[in-house]
Short mmCIF file of C-alpha atoms and ligand atoms in Angstrom, two decimals:
data_model
loop_
_atom_site.label_atom_id
_atom_site.label_comp_id
_atom_site.label_asym_id
_atom_site.label_seq_id
_atom_site.Cartn_x
_atom_site.Cartn_y
_atom_site.Cartn_z
CA MET A 1 -101.61 -0.71 -172.82
CA LYS A 2 -100.11 -1.45 -176.17
CA THR A 3 -97.77 0.61 -178.26
CA ALA A 4 -99.40 1.58 -181.54
CA MET A 5 -96.97 0.43 -184.19
CA ARG A 6 -98.73 2.07 -187.10
CA GLU A 7 -96.76 4.46 -189.27
CA LYS A 8 -97.66 8.13 -189.74
CA GLN A 9 -100.30 8.07 -187.00
CA TRP A 10 -99.42 11.40 -185.35
CA ALA A 11 -99.99 13.37 -188.54
CA GLU A 12 -103.48 11.88 -188.52
CA LYS A 13 -103.98 12.90 -184.89
CA TYR A 14 -102.60 16.42 -185.49
CA PRO A 15 -103.29 17.26 -189.14
CA GLU A 16 -103.10 21.02 -188.53
CA LEU A 17 -99.34 20.72 -188.03
CA GLU A 18 -98.91 19.53 -191.62
CA THR A 19 -95.90 17.51 -192.67
CA GLY A 20 -93.50 19.82 -194.52
CA PRO A 21 -89.89 20.69 -193.68
CA VAL A 22 -89.13 23.16 -190.87
CA PRO A 23 -86.87 26.24 -191.28
CA ALA A 24 -83.36 25.81 -189.88
CA GLU A 25 -82.44 29.48 -189.53
CA PRO A 26 -84.11 30.02 -186.12
CA MET A 27 -81.59 27.57 -184.67
CA PHE A 28 -78.52 29.65 -185.52
CA SER A 29 -79.72 33.18 -186.31
CA GLU A 30 -78.53 35.95 -183.95
CA GLU A 31 -81.53 38.00 -184.98
CA TYR A 32 -83.93 35.22 -184.05
CA PHE A 33 -82.19 34.73 -180.73
CA GLU A 34 -82.60 38.44 -179.91
CA LEU A 35 -86.33 38.19 -180.61
CA GLU A 36 -86.67 35.09 -178.42
CA ARG A 37 -85.41 37.09 -175.45
CA ASP A 38 -88.44 39.39 -175.34
CA ARG A 39 -91.03 37.32 -177.09
CA ILE A 40 -90.42 33.98 -175.38
CA PHE A 41 -88.32 34.24 -172.25
CA ARG A 42 -89.96 37.42 -170.98
CA ARG A 43 -93.46 36.24 -171.88
CA THR A 44 -93.69 32.71 -170.55
CA TRP A 45 -93.56 31.00 -167.20
CA ILE A 46 -90.01 29.75 -166.57
CA ASN A 47 -89.20 27.00 -164.08
CA VAL A 48 -86.44 28.02 -161.69
CA GLY A 49 -86.44 25.25 -159.10
CA ARG A 50 -88.46 23.26 -156.60
CA VAL A 51 -89.96 24.04 -153.22
CA GLU A 52 -87.67 21.39 -151.68
CA ASP A 53 -84.72 23.61 -152.65
CA ILE A 54 -85.88 26.06 -149.95
CA PRO A 55 -87.64 23.93 -147.31
CA GLU A 56 -87.35 26.34 -144.35
CA SER A 57 -88.40 29.94 -143.82
CA GLY A 58 -85.53 32.22 -144.79
CA ASP A 59 -84.08 29.72 -147.28
CA TYR A 60 -83.35 31.24 -150.66
CA PHE A 61 -81.65 30.67 -153.98
CA VAL A 62 -80.63 32.99 -156.79
CA ARG A 63 -81.15 32.44 -160.50
CA ASP A 64 -79.21 34.61 -162.88
CA ILE A 65 -81.21 34.43 -166.10
CA VAL A 66 -78.44 35.46 -168.46
CA MET A 67 -80.72 35.41 -171.51
CA CYS A 68 -82.82 38.21 -170.00
CA GLY A 69 -80.05 39.92 -168.04
CA VAL A 70 -81.86 39.49 -164.75
CA SER A 71 -80.99 38.04 -161.39
CA VAL A 72 -83.93 36.59 -159.48
CA LEU A 73 -84.01 35.85 -155.76
CA ILE A 74 -86.45 33.14 -154.69
CA ILE A 75 -87.05 33.12 -150.95
CA ARG A 76 -89.41 31.41 -148.52
CA GLY A 77 -90.81 33.93 -146.08
CA SER A 78 -91.52 33.47 -142.38
CA ASP A 79 -95.15 32.93 -143.44
CA GLY A 80 -94.02 29.93 -145.52
CA ILE A 81 -94.85 31.63 -148.83
CA VAL A 82 -92.36 31.32 -151.70
CA ARG A 83 -91.76 34.70 -153.35
CA GLY A 84 -89.55 35.99 -156.14
CA PHE A 85 -87.77 39.34 -156.34
CA HIS A 86 -85.23 41.06 -158.49
CA ASN A 87 -82.00 40.42 -156.64
CA VAL A 88 -81.20 44.12 -156.54
CA CYS A 89 -81.07 46.52 -153.61
CA VAL A 90 -83.38 49.48 -154.18
CA HIS A 91 -80.98 51.98 -152.61
CA ARG A 92 -78.19 52.22 -155.17
CA GLY A 93 -78.76 48.98 -157.04
CA ARG A 94 -76.16 46.61 -155.68
CA LYS A 95 -76.84 42.93 -156.32
CA LEU A 96 -78.25 41.96 -152.97
CA VAL A 97 -77.30 38.30 -152.57
CA LEU A 98 -74.12 37.01 -154.12
CA ASP A 99 -74.23 33.32 -153.16
CA GLU A 100 -76.25 30.91 -155.30
CA GLN A 101 -78.20 29.68 -152.30
CA GLY A 102 -78.37 30.12 -148.59
CA SER A 103 -80.48 30.80 -145.58
CA CYS A 104 -81.21 33.98 -143.66
CA ARG A 105 -82.81 34.54 -140.29
CA GLY A 106 -85.84 36.61 -141.16
CA SER A 107 -84.00 39.39 -142.96
CA LEU A 108 -81.55 40.14 -145.75
CA LEU A 109 -78.90 42.80 -145.45
CA CYS A 110 -77.29 44.70 -148.30
CA PRO A 111 -73.61 44.91 -147.37
CA PHE A 112 -73.04 48.26 -149.13
CA HIS A 113 -74.98 50.57 -146.75
CA SER A 114 -76.74 47.98 -144.63
CA TRP A 115 -80.30 48.42 -145.83
CA VAL A 116 -82.31 45.57 -144.38
CA TYR A 117 -85.18 43.70 -146.04
CA SER A 118 -87.57 41.20 -144.48
CA ASP A 119 -87.79 37.69 -145.94
CA ALA A 120 -91.01 38.91 -147.61
CA GLY A 121 -89.09 41.68 -149.40
CA GLU A 122 -90.23 44.65 -147.30
CA LEU A 123 -87.72 47.37 -146.51
CA ARG A 124 -87.21 47.18 -142.76
CA HIS A 125 -84.27 49.35 -141.83
CA VAL A 126 -82.30 52.20 -143.38
CA PRO A 127 -79.23 53.47 -141.49
CA ASP A 128 -79.18 57.26 -141.11
CA GLU A 129 -82.76 57.35 -142.34
CA GLU A 130 -83.23 60.94 -141.11
CA ASN A 131 -80.68 62.18 -143.62
CA PHE A 132 -82.77 61.04 -146.62
CA PHE A 133 -85.47 63.11 -148.31
CA ASP A 134 -89.09 61.96 -148.18
CA LEU A 135 -88.07 58.35 -147.75
CA ASP A 136 -91.09 56.17 -147.11
CA LYS A 137 -90.03 52.66 -146.18
CA GLN A 138 -93.63 51.45 -146.61
CA THR A 139 -93.57 52.11 -150.33
CA LEU A 140 -90.09 50.74 -150.91
CA GLY A 141 -89.04 47.12 -150.95
CA LEU A 142 -87.46 44.55 -153.23
CA LYS A 143 -88.98 44.62 -156.73
CA PRO A 144 -91.24 41.58 -157.01
CA VAL A 145 -91.11 39.08 -159.86
CA HIS A 146 -94.30 37.12 -160.60
CA THR A 147 -93.77 33.76 -158.93
CA ASP A 148 -96.07 30.79 -158.61
CA VAL A 149 -95.84 27.14 -157.68
CA TRP A 150 -97.41 24.11 -159.32
CA GLU A 151 -96.87 20.63 -157.81
CA GLY A 152 -93.77 21.94 -156.03
CA PHE A 153 -92.21 23.39 -159.21
CA ILE A 154 -91.43 27.10 -158.82
CA PHE A 155 -92.01 29.23 -161.90
CA ILE A 156 -91.37 32.91 -162.54
CA HIS A 157 -92.75 35.25 -165.19
CA LEU A 158 -90.77 38.36 -166.13
CA ALA A 159 -93.59 40.36 -167.73
CA ALA A 160 -95.10 43.27 -165.81
CA GLU A 161 -98.47 41.52 -166.11
CA PRO A 162 -98.48 37.87 -167.24
CA SER A 163 -101.24 37.28 -169.79
CA GLU A 164 -102.06 33.92 -168.19
CA THR A 165 -101.81 32.44 -164.73
CA LEU A 166 -99.32 29.62 -164.31
CA ARG A 167 -102.20 27.16 -164.16
CA GLU A 168 -103.71 28.47 -167.40
CA TYR A 169 -100.29 28.42 -169.02
CA LEU A 170 -99.60 24.80 -168.06
CA GLY A 171 -103.08 23.80 -169.18
CA GLY A 172 -103.26 20.14 -170.20
CA VAL A 173 -99.87 19.29 -168.68
CA ALA A 174 -101.14 20.33 -165.25
CA ASP A 175 -104.39 18.41 -165.83
CA GLN A 176 -102.34 15.31 -166.67
CA LEU A 177 -99.80 15.57 -163.84
CA ASP A 178 -101.81 17.09 -160.98
CA GLY A 179 -101.31 15.00 -157.84
CA CYS A 180 -98.28 13.17 -159.23
CA ARG A 181 -96.53 13.45 -155.84
CA PHE A 182 -93.21 14.74 -157.16
CA SER A 183 -92.24 15.62 -153.59
CA LYS A 184 -92.07 11.90 -152.80
CA MET A 185 -89.02 11.76 -155.06
CA LYS A 186 -85.94 13.44 -153.60
CA LEU A 187 -83.16 15.18 -155.46
CA LEU A 188 -80.13 12.90 -155.83
CA SER A 189 -77.95 14.88 -158.19
CA THR A 190 -77.66 18.10 -160.16
CA HIS A 191 -75.29 18.37 -163.11
CA ASN A 192 -74.56 21.35 -165.33
CA VAL A 193 -73.01 21.10 -168.74
CA ASP A 194 -71.98 23.96 -170.99
CA VAL A 195 -73.23 22.99 -174.45
CA HIS A 196 -71.98 24.64 -177.60
CA ALA A 197 -75.36 24.60 -179.27
CA ASN A 198 -78.54 26.61 -179.54
CA TRP A 199 -81.01 25.86 -176.75
CA LYS A 200 -83.61 24.61 -179.25
CA VAL A 201 -81.13 22.14 -180.72
CA VAL A 202 -80.66 20.69 -177.23
CA GLN A 203 -84.42 20.60 -176.66
CA ASP A 204 -84.95 18.85 -180.03
CA GLY A 205 -82.12 16.38 -179.52
CA GLN A 206 -83.80 15.12 -176.33
CA ASN A 207 -87.31 15.34 -177.69
CA GLU A 208 -87.60 12.20 -179.82
CA ALA A 209 -86.88 8.46 -179.67
CA TYR A 210 -86.06 8.08 -183.37
CA HIS A 211 -82.33 8.28 -182.51
CA PHE A 212 -82.43 5.71 -179.68
CA PRO A 213 -81.55 2.60 -181.75
CA PHE A 214 -78.70 4.44 -183.48
CA GLN A 215 -77.00 6.98 -181.25
CA HIS A 216 -77.80 5.00 -178.09
CA ARG A 217 -77.46 1.55 -179.67
CA ARG A 218 -75.55 0.15 -176.71
CA VAL A 219 -76.61 2.12 -173.66
CA LEU A 220 -80.33 1.82 -174.42
CA GLU A 221 -80.11 -1.54 -176.17
CA GLY A 222 -83.48 -3.26 -175.91
CA SER A 223 -84.81 -0.73 -173.41
CA PHE A 224 -87.76 0.60 -175.39
CA MET A 225 -90.62 -0.80 -177.39
CA ARG A 226 -89.80 -1.07 -181.06
CA ASN A 227 -91.61 -2.27 -184.15
CA GLU A 228 -90.63 -5.36 -186.17
CA LYS A 229 -88.14 -3.25 -188.14
CA GLY A 230 -86.35 -2.15 -184.95
CA HIS A 231 -87.69 1.40 -184.83
CA CYS A 232 -88.89 2.95 -181.58
CA ARG A 233 -92.58 3.69 -181.51
CA TYR A 234 -94.45 5.80 -179.00
CA LEU A 235 -97.36 4.62 -176.97
CA ASP A 236 -98.86 8.06 -177.30
CA VAL A 237 -98.16 11.67 -178.18
CA ASN A 238 -100.13 14.56 -176.71
CA LEU A 239 -99.81 18.20 -177.62
CA TYR A 240 -101.16 20.75 -175.15
CA ASN A 241 -101.45 24.50 -175.65
CA TYR A 242 -97.68 25.11 -175.74
CA HIS A 243 -96.34 21.88 -174.32
CA SER A 244 -96.02 18.28 -175.39
CA VAL A 245 -95.47 14.74 -174.17
CA TRP A 246 -94.43 11.53 -175.83
CA SER A 247 -94.58 8.23 -174.01
CA CYS A 248 -92.78 4.93 -174.44
CA GLU A 249 -93.46 1.41 -173.27
CA TYR A 250 -90.80 -1.12 -172.30
CA PRO A 251 -90.43 -4.43 -174.13
CA PRO A 252 -91.59 -7.53 -172.17
CA SER A 253 -88.05 -8.28 -170.98
CA GLN A 254 -85.01 -6.09 -170.55
CA LYS A 255 -81.38 -6.91 -171.23
CA LEU A 256 -80.06 -8.41 -168.00
CA THR A 257 -76.32 -8.05 -167.35
CA PRO A 258 -74.46 -9.57 -164.35
CA LEU A 259 -74.49 -6.19 -162.59
CA ARG A 260 -78.17 -5.63 -163.21
CA PHE A 261 -78.91 -9.12 -161.98
CA SER A 262 -77.10 -8.59 -158.67
CA LEU A 263 -78.78 -5.22 -158.15
CA ALA A 264 -82.25 -6.53 -158.97
CA THR A 265 -82.57 -9.34 -156.44
CA ASP A 266 -84.53 -7.34 -153.87
CA VAL A 267 -86.46 -5.28 -156.38
CA LEU A 268 -89.78 -6.81 -155.32
CA ARG A 269 -89.24 -5.67 -151.74
CA THR A 270 -89.11 -1.99 -152.65
CA PRO A 271 -92.36 -0.12 -151.99
CA VAL A 272 -94.49 0.28 -155.10
CA PHE A 273 -94.67 3.84 -156.36
CA GLN A 274 -96.33 4.20 -159.72
CA PRO A 275 -98.25 7.44 -160.09
CA SER A 276 -101.46 6.88 -162.05
CA GLN A 277 -100.77 10.17 -163.85
CA MET A 278 -98.12 8.45 -165.96
CA ILE A 279 -99.11 7.61 -169.53
CA GLY A 280 -96.40 5.07 -170.45
CA LYS A 281 -93.31 3.70 -168.71
CA MET A 282 -91.40 6.78 -169.76
CA ASP A 283 -93.10 10.12 -170.37
CA HIS A 284 -91.10 13.00 -171.82
CA PHE A 285 -92.91 16.27 -171.08
CA VAL A 286 -91.60 19.43 -172.70
CA ILE A 287 -92.87 22.44 -170.81
CA PHE A 288 -92.40 25.37 -173.11
CA PRO A 289 -89.95 26.90 -173.56
CA ASN A 290 -86.94 25.45 -171.79
CA PHE A 291 -88.08 22.87 -169.23
CA VAL A 292 -88.43 19.10 -169.41
CA ILE A 293 -89.94 16.64 -166.94
CA LEU A 294 -89.02 13.08 -167.74
CA LEU A 295 -90.91 10.50 -165.70
CA VAL A 296 -89.43 7.02 -165.78
CA GLN A 297 -90.64 3.83 -164.19
CA ILE A 298 -87.77 1.70 -162.84
CA GLY A 299 -88.73 -1.62 -161.32
CA LEU A 300 -91.77 -1.02 -159.15
CA THR A 301 -90.88 2.55 -158.43
CA THR A 302 -90.70 5.79 -160.34
CA THR A 303 -88.09 8.44 -160.83
CA TYR A 304 -88.06 11.78 -162.55
CA VAL A 305 -85.38 13.76 -164.30
CA THR A 306 -85.65 17.44 -165.17
CA TYR A 307 -83.76 19.50 -167.73
CA ASN A 308 -83.57 23.28 -167.65
CA LEU A 309 -82.01 24.81 -170.73
CA TRP A 310 -80.44 28.20 -170.01
CA PRO A 311 -79.44 30.05 -173.17
CA LEU A 312 -76.24 32.10 -172.84
CA ALA A 313 -75.89 33.01 -176.49
CA VAL A 314 -77.30 31.83 -179.79
CA GLY A 315 -74.79 28.96 -179.79
CA ARG A 316 -74.31 28.32 -176.08
CA THR A 317 -76.60 26.78 -173.51
CA ILE A 318 -76.24 25.65 -169.93
CA TRP A 319 -78.03 22.33 -169.67
CA GLU A 320 -79.02 21.63 -166.08
CA ILE A 321 -79.92 18.04 -165.24
CA ARG A 322 -81.54 16.98 -161.99
CA MET A 323 -82.46 13.44 -160.97
CA HIS A 324 -84.98 12.54 -158.27
CA PHE A 325 -85.70 9.20 -156.61
CA THR A 326 -87.92 7.79 -153.90
CA GLU A 327 -86.29 7.20 -150.52
CA PRO A 328 -84.17 4.05 -150.91
CA VAL A 329 -84.96 1.15 -148.59
CA SER A 330 -81.75 -0.82 -149.08
CA VAL A 331 -78.15 -0.44 -150.21
CA ARG A 332 -79.14 -2.34 -153.34
CA GLU A 333 -81.74 0.25 -154.11
CA GLN A 334 -79.29 3.09 -153.47
CA LEU A 335 -76.96 1.47 -155.96
CA ARG A 336 -79.79 0.88 -158.46
CA GLN A 337 -80.44 4.62 -158.31
CA GLU A 338 -76.75 5.36 -158.81
CA TYR A 339 -76.72 2.96 -161.74
CA PHE A 340 -79.71 4.71 -163.31
CA LYS A 341 -77.89 8.01 -162.83
CA CYS A 342 -74.75 6.66 -164.55
CA LEU A 343 -76.73 5.21 -167.47
CA THR A 344 -78.61 8.46 -167.89
CA LEU A 345 -75.40 10.51 -167.84
CA ASP A 346 -73.80 8.13 -170.36
CA THR A 347 -76.82 8.59 -172.62
CA LEU A 348 -76.64 12.35 -172.30
CA GLN A 349 -72.89 12.29 -173.05
CA GLU A 350 -73.80 10.66 -176.35
CA ASP A 351 -76.52 13.25 -176.90
CA MET A 352 -73.98 16.02 -176.33
CA VAL A 353 -71.98 15.00 -179.38
CA ALA A 354 -75.15 15.18 -181.46
CA HIS A 355 -76.26 18.54 -180.04
CA GLU A 356 -72.93 20.22 -180.69
CA ASN A 357 -72.49 18.76 -184.14
CA VAL A 358 -76.06 19.46 -185.19
CA TYR A 359 -75.51 23.06 -184.18
CA ALA A 360 -72.15 23.20 -185.96
CA GLY A 361 -73.74 21.72 -189.07
CA LEU A 362 -76.78 23.98 -189.06
CA ALA A 363 -74.66 27.07 -188.43
CA THR A 364 -72.82 26.50 -191.73
CA GLY A 365 -76.08 27.45 -193.40
CA ALA A 366 -75.78 24.53 -195.79
CA ILE A 367 -79.37 23.42 -195.26
CA SER A 368 -82.32 25.76 -195.17
CA HIS A 369 -84.74 23.29 -193.60
CA VAL A 370 -84.77 20.19 -191.43
CA ILE A 371 -86.90 17.23 -192.46
CA LEU A 372 -89.06 15.60 -189.81
CA GLN A 373 -90.67 12.17 -189.71
CA ASP A 374 -93.93 11.34 -187.96
CA ASP A 375 -92.33 10.44 -184.59
CA GLU A 376 -90.54 13.80 -184.62
CA VAL A 377 -93.93 15.51 -184.33
CA PRO A 378 -93.10 17.00 -180.89
CA LEU A 379 -90.26 18.93 -182.59
CA ARG A 380 -92.60 20.14 -185.30
CA PHE A 381 -95.01 21.37 -182.64
CA PHE A 382 -92.22 22.94 -180.58
CA HIS A 383 -90.89 24.92 -183.54
CA LYS A 384 -94.40 26.06 -184.40
CA THR A 385 -94.89 27.23 -180.80
CA VAL A 386 -91.56 29.07 -180.89
CA GLU A 387 -92.52 30.79 -184.13
CA ASP A 388 -96.03 31.58 -182.87
CA HIS A 389 -94.33 33.59 -180.13
CA VAL A 390 -91.52 35.10 -182.18
CA GLY A 391 -93.41 35.89 -185.40
CA PHE A 392 -90.24 36.11 -187.48
CA TYR A 393 -91.84 34.65 -190.59
CA ARG A 394 -95.26 36.13 -189.89
CA ASN A 395 -93.98 39.67 -190.50
CA ALA A 396 -91.68 38.72 -193.33
CA MET B 1 -52.82 -4.55 -134.88
CA THR B 2 -53.97 -2.25 -137.67
CA GLU B 3 -57.58 -2.30 -138.74
CA SER B 4 -57.98 -4.10 -142.07
CA LEU B 5 -58.91 -2.02 -145.10
CA LEU B 6 -61.86 -4.18 -146.05
CA PRO B 7 -64.11 -6.52 -144.07
CA ASP B 8 -62.26 -9.85 -143.53
CA GLU B 9 -64.42 -11.86 -145.89
CA PHE B 10 -63.59 -9.43 -148.73
CA ASP B 11 -59.84 -9.29 -148.05
CA ASP B 12 -59.09 -10.64 -151.51
CA LEU B 13 -60.46 -7.38 -153.01
CA ALA B 14 -57.76 -5.32 -151.22
CA PRO B 15 -55.73 -4.81 -154.44
CA PHE B 16 -58.66 -2.74 -155.74
CA VAL B 17 -59.13 -0.53 -152.72
CA ASP B 18 -57.90 2.47 -154.75
CA SER B 19 -61.38 2.38 -156.30
CA ALA B 20 -62.88 3.37 -152.95
CA LEU B 21 -63.35 7.02 -153.91
CA GLU B 22 -65.55 9.37 -151.95
CA SER B 23 -66.88 11.69 -154.66
CA GLU B 24 -68.59 11.06 -157.96
CA ARG B 25 -66.03 13.37 -159.59
CA GLU B 26 -63.12 11.20 -158.40
CA ARG B 27 -64.84 8.04 -159.58
CA THR B 28 -65.51 9.54 -163.01
CA GLU B 29 -61.94 10.84 -163.25
CA LYS B 30 -60.65 7.36 -162.51
CA LYS B 31 -63.04 5.83 -165.02
CA VAL B 32 -61.74 8.05 -167.81
CA THR B 33 -58.04 7.76 -166.98
CA VAL B 34 -57.48 4.04 -166.36
CA THR B 35 -57.04 1.55 -169.20
CA MET B 36 -59.78 -0.79 -170.30
CA ASP B 37 -57.68 -3.73 -168.98
CA GLU B 38 -57.59 -2.18 -165.52
CA THR B 39 -61.33 -1.55 -165.63
CA ARG B 40 -61.95 -5.13 -166.68
CA ALA B 41 -59.68 -6.50 -163.93
CA PHE B 42 -61.64 -4.51 -161.32
CA TYR B 43 -64.97 -5.63 -162.79
CA ASP B 44 -63.86 -9.27 -162.98
CA ALA B 45 -62.77 -9.23 -159.34
CA MET B 46 -65.92 -7.51 -158.04
CA ILE B 47 -68.74 -9.00 -160.04
CA PRO B 48 -68.58 -12.63 -158.78
CA ARG B 49 -68.67 -11.27 -155.21
CA PHE B 50 -71.26 -8.60 -155.82
CA HIS B 51 -74.27 -10.49 -154.42
CA GLU B 52 -72.36 -11.19 -151.23
CA ILE B 53 -71.09 -7.62 -151.05
CA LEU B 54 -74.61 -6.26 -151.35
CA ASP B 55 -75.95 -8.68 -148.74
CA TYR B 56 -73.15 -7.62 -146.42
CA LEU B 57 -73.74 -3.91 -146.97
CA ASP B 58 -77.51 -4.23 -146.70
CA ASP B 59 -77.05 -5.31 -143.09
CA TYR B 60 -75.71 -1.83 -142.43
CA PHE B 61 -78.42 -0.01 -144.34
CA GLY B 62 -79.51 3.15 -142.57
CA GLU B 63 -76.66 2.95 -140.06
CA THR B 64 -73.19 4.43 -140.11
CA MET B 65 -70.94 1.83 -141.64
CA PRO B 66 -67.56 0.93 -140.14
CA ALA B 67 -64.71 2.33 -142.26
CA SER B 68 -64.01 -1.05 -143.87
CA ALA B 69 -67.63 -1.53 -144.98
CA HIS B 70 -67.81 2.05 -146.17
CA ARG B 71 -64.77 1.41 -148.38
CA LEU B 72 -66.53 -1.60 -149.83
CA TYR B 73 -69.58 0.57 -150.48
CA LEU B 74 -67.48 3.14 -152.32
CA MET B 75 -65.92 0.34 -154.39
CA SER B 76 -69.45 -0.79 -155.24
CA LEU B 77 -70.27 2.72 -156.44
CA SER B 78 -67.21 2.56 -158.68
CA LEU B 79 -68.34 -0.80 -160.01
CA VAL B 80 -71.77 0.63 -160.81
CA GLU B 81 -70.06 3.47 -162.64
CA VAL B 82 -67.73 1.33 -164.78
CA ALA B 83 -69.81 -1.82 -165.32
CA THR B 84 -71.41 -0.31 -168.43
CA LEU B 85 -67.99 -0.09 -170.08
CA VAL B 86 -67.50 -3.82 -169.74
CA GLU B 87 -71.06 -5.01 -170.12
CA LEU B 88 -72.47 -2.67 -172.75
CA TYR B 89 -69.92 -0.51 -174.55
CA LYS B 90 -66.85 -2.82 -174.63
CA GLN B 91 -64.77 0.35 -174.72
CA PRO B 92 -63.61 3.02 -172.24
CA GLY B 93 -66.68 5.23 -172.69
CA ALA B 94 -70.16 5.41 -174.13
CA VAL B 95 -70.52 5.31 -177.92
CA GLU B 96 -69.46 8.61 -179.54
CA ALA B 97 -69.77 10.47 -176.28
CA CYS B 98 -68.36 13.74 -174.95
CA ASP B 99 -65.90 13.87 -172.06
CA PRO B 100 -67.93 12.81 -168.98
CA LEU B 101 -66.11 15.42 -166.91
CA ARG B 102 -67.93 18.15 -168.82
CA PHE B 103 -70.98 17.22 -166.72
CA VAL B 104 -70.21 19.11 -163.54
CA ARG B 105 -71.88 17.86 -160.39
CA LYS B 106 -73.37 20.83 -158.59
CA ASP B 107 -74.28 19.68 -155.10
S1 FES C 401 -76.89 49.72 -152.40
FE1 FES C 401 -77.78 48.43 -150.96
S2 FES C 401 -77.64 49.53 -149.14
FE2 FES C 401 -76.81 50.89 -150.59
FE1 FE2 C 402 -80.67 10.81 -176.73
#
């Protein structure tokens, strides 16, 4: 496969997106942020974790979705099914589970008055039951939250009735990545960083390669395919119903440092793992609204990084970063994975400075629009998708 | 006789055994607090031996390492963490980057 070096090709592929500037206000407006709460975060499928986070029956984790003011309990039942519930006891409303994750033996107990729920959310036991009025345990139980799993990724939907199934919602992304065997890659690390920026600014800052040769001039030096003028070019861009992907190729040879050389000597002995679902050597999938799956080929094997962007306020976001690798077969490979982790974190530390200063700059209100080039087309599409949900300008 | 800190053949690296740090947090803290000269001295001592170190450690892959080999492994993790400063950035951190300690390891 060859990277298409032509200029302005994505506007030809997606003419309906047009090429004009994009309004800046949604990235710092309190009013817009308020609308996003109900019109995006309560109306889309939101990734909250992976099935490997709760491998055994009774394993659970809790997600406090601050943006929506909800606390969601994800638990694997004795029947193996992953379910989601509001993490709230139906007696007097105490938050049921206070730890972020844990494991129970078949049942959950609310410490306040010891109501007991099964790991499938049914109300099992009420102390002094006879002293209640018309209490029917059969009809009571933890309040369910729509929960579904695709390729091991657990998603929730906060609407009473989601307008689409998870599969319909993921659409072309699921078609592309079905069978990608994510579960072959194990979680190595999770990092959280508290970013002083709007969640969309963080999403945008990660969602293009235009900045690679500038902001990442040293850490990513020579890592990605560029044209004769030194600009990164994508192998392909695909826009799905709400989601997008851009893909990069690597240049024929990479910069080899003494450390990389020592780490690479057994690289040919590592088992080959290159999912055919990948488009380029690095595929950056944005799953609307706040989730990213970044698939990266390293050596003969493949790794994936995920980002979850958790808005706290219009100008504050928790950026959660998880990195997953195939089972290492040598110390060298363990260290190659650690090296990839360090390089990625270094890159993201550079991105942080951009995210926070873009937000600070936009929030001054000095510019009414941002100007996008052809390779920033995923941002153009993302902002259109945001606005399609929010309808701020539609009603104006 | 006290057990040596590092495997005999890597005795000469003993001055750098303070880089044998168990957690990522400690390694990052050290990376951001030491001077560039100290980082370079550690890198310069480790890198010519790195092939040998990796061959040595690979013999223990999948087994519990003796304490001395484990220390060498932790020093290798530190090398992996700081090598970019010497090889790519030529300065104590990435280019125009935020404080690495703002990235909080969760597990
Ligand atoms: S609030 Fe949970 S048992 Fe009373
Ligand atoms: Fe970046």
